[in-house]
Short mmCIF file of C-alpha atoms and ligand atoms in Angstrom, two decimals:
data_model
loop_
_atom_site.label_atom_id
_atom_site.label_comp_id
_atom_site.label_asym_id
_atom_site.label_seq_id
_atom_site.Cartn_x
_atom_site.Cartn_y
_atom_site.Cartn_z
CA UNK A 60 4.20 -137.18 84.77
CA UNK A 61 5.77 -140.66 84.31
CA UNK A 62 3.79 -143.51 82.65
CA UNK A 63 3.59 -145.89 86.07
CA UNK A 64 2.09 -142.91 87.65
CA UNK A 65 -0.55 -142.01 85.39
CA UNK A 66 -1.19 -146.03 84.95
CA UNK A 67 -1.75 -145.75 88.84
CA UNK A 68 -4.37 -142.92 88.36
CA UNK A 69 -5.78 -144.76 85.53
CA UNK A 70 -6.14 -148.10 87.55
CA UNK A 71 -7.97 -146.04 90.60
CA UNK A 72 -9.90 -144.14 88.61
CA UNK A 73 -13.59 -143.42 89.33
CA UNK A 74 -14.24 -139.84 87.01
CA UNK A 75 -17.37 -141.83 85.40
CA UNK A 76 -19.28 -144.78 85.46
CA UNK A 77 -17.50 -147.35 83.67
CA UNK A 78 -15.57 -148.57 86.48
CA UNK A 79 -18.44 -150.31 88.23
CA UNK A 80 -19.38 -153.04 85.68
CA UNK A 81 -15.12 -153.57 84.87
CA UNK A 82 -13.52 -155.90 86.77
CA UNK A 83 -10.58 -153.83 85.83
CA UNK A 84 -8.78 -150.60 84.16
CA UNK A 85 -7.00 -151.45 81.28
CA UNK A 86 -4.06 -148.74 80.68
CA UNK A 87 -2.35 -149.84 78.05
CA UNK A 88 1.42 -151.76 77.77
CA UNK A 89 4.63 -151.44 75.87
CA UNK A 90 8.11 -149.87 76.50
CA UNK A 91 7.53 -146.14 78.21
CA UNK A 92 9.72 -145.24 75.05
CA UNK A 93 8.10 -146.51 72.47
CA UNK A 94 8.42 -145.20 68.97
CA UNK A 95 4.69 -145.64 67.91
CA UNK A 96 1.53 -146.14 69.93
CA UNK A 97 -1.51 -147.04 68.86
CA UNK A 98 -4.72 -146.42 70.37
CA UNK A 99 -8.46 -148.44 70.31
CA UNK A 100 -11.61 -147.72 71.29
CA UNK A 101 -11.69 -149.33 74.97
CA UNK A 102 -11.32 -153.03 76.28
CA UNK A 103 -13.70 -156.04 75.76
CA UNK A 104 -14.23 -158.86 77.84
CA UNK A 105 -10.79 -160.53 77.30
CA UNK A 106 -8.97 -157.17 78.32
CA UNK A 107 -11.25 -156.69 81.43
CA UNK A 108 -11.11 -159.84 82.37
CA UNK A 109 -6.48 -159.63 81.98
CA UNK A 110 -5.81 -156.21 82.31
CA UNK A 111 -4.48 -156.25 78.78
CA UNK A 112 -5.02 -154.71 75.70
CA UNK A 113 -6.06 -156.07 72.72
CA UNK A 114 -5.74 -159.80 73.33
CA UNK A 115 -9.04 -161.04 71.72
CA UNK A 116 -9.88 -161.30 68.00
CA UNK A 117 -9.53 -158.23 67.00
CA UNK A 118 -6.32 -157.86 68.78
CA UNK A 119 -5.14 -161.00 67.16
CA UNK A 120 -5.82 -159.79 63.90
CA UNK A 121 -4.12 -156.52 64.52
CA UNK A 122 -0.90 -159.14 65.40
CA UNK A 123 -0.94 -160.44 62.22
CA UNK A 124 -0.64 -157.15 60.56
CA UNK A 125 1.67 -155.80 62.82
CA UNK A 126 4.39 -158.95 62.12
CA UNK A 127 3.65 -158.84 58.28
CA UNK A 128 5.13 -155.09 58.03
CA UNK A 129 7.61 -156.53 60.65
CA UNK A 130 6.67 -154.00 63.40
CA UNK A 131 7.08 -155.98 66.87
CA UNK A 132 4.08 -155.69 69.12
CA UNK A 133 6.57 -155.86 72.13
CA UNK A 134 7.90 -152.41 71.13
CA UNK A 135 4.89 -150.93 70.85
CA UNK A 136 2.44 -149.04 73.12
CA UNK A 137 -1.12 -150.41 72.74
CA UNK A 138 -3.31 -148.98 74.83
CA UNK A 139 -7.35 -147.01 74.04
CA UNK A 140 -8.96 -143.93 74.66
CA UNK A 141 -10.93 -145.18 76.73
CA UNK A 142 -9.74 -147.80 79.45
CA UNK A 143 -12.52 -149.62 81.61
CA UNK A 144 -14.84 -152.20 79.30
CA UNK A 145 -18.18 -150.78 78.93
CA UNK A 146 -21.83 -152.49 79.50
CA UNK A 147 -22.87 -154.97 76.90
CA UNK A 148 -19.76 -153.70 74.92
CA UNK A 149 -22.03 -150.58 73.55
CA UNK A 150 -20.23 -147.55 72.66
CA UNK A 151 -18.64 -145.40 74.95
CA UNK A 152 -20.62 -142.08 75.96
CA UNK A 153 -19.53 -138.72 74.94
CA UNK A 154 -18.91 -137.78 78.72
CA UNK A 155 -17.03 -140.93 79.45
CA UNK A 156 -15.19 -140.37 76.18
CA UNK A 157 -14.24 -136.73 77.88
CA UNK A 158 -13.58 -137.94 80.98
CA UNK A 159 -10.48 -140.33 79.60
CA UNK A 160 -9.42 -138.58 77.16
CA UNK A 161 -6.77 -136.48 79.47
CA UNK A 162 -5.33 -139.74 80.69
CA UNK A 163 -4.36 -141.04 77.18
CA UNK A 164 -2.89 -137.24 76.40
CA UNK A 165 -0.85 -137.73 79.53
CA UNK A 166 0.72 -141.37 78.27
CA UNK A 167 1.15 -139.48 75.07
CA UNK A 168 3.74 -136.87 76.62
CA UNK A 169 4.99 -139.48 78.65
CA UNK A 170 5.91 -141.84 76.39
CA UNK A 171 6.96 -139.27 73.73
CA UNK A 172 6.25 -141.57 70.23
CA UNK A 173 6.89 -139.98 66.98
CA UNK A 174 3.79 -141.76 65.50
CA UNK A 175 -0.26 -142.11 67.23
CA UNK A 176 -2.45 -144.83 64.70
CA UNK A 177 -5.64 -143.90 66.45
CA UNK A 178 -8.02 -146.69 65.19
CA UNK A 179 -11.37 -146.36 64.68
CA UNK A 180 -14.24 -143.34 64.91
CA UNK A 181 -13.79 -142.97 68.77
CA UNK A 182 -10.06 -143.48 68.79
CA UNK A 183 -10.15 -140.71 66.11
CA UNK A 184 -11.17 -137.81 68.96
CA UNK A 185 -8.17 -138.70 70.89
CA UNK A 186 -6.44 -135.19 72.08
CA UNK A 187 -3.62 -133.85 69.55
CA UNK A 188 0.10 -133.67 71.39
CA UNK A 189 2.09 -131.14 69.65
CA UNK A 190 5.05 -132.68 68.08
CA UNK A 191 3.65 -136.02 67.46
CA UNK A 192 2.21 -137.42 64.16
CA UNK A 193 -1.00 -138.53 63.84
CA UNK A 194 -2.42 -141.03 62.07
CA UNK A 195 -6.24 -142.37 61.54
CA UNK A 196 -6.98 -145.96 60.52
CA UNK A 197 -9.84 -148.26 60.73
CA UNK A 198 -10.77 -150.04 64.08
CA UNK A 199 -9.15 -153.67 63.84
CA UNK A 200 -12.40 -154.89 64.11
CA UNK A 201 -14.41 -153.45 61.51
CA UNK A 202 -10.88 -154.21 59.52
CA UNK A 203 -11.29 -157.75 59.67
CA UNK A 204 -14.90 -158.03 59.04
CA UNK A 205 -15.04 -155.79 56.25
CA UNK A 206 -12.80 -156.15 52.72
CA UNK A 207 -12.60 -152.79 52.05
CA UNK A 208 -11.67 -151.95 55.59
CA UNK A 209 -9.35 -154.87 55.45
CA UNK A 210 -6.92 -153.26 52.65
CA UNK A 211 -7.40 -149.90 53.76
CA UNK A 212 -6.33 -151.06 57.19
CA UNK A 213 -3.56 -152.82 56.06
CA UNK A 214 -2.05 -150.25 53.50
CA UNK A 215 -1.84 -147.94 56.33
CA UNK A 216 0.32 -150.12 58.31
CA UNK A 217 2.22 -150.78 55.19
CA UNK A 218 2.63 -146.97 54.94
CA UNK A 219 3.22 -146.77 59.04
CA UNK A 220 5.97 -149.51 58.02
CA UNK A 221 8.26 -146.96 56.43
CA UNK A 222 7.46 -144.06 58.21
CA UNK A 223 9.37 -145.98 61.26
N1 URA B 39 -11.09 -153.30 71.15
C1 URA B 39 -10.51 -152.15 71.53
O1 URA B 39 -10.84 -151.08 71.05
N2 URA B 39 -9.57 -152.20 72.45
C2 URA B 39 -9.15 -153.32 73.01
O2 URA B 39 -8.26 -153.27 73.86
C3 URA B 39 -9.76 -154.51 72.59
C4 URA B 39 -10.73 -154.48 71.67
#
């Protein structure tokens, strides 16, 4: 299935309950070719309220260490496992987790990268596309709030760096 199409499904979708406190799904962007995608746990308020991924503070801070190892954000595919914001920003429920998970494994064959960061403990149950290297890292959030986090987080996009 091609990327627009699932994005479509994605956009329309109703499989649980998230949808009726978004304002809006929030698939994901970046080239349908892109070399590396990496995946978060779902959108905030910034992303529900655009329609964009990671635009708020943590997706600001994941910038910044995307342009020091001189990976460009425009050639990447950011998207989440989960796409519609959820209430009061809690977690996002096993069954809603399950019911979104098929949607991110279908951008995952269409887009074809050589390299998944899946960031964070949610991000981390994203389905497994033969072919395709995985790779687990801290959330961006916990990253920047958190030292240890911080220079774990940012070694692995060192590493990610020269994997590319
Ligand atoms: N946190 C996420 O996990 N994803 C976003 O898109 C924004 C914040």
């Amino acid at each position: 299935m091609a990327l627009a199409e699932v994005n479509e499904q994605i956009k329309n979708c109703r499989k649980c309950r998230l949808w009726q406190d978004a304002k809006q799904a929030v698939p994901g962007e970046g080239p349908d070719n892109a070399k590396l995608m990496l995946v978060g746990q779902n959108p905030g308020a910034e992303e529900d309220n655009t329609g964009k991924p990671f635009i708020g503070r943590a997706g600001k801070f994941l910038n910044k260490v995307l342009a020091k190892n001189d990976i460009r954000r425009e050639e990447v595919f950011v998207t989440n496992i989960v796409k519609h914001l959820s209430p009061e920003n809690r977690k996002p429920l096993p069954d809603e987790i399950e019911a979104c998970a098929p949607y991110l494994e279908t951008q995952i064959k269409a887009v074809q990268p050589e390299i998944v960061v899946l960031m964070g403990k949610v991000a981390w149950l994203a389905p497994r596309v033969e072919g395709v290297t995985y790779m687990e890292t801290y959330h961006p959030s916990a990253a920047m709030r958190f030292t240890k986090m911080k220079k774990r987080f940012e070694d692995d996009f060192n590493r990610l760096k020269k994997l590319l």
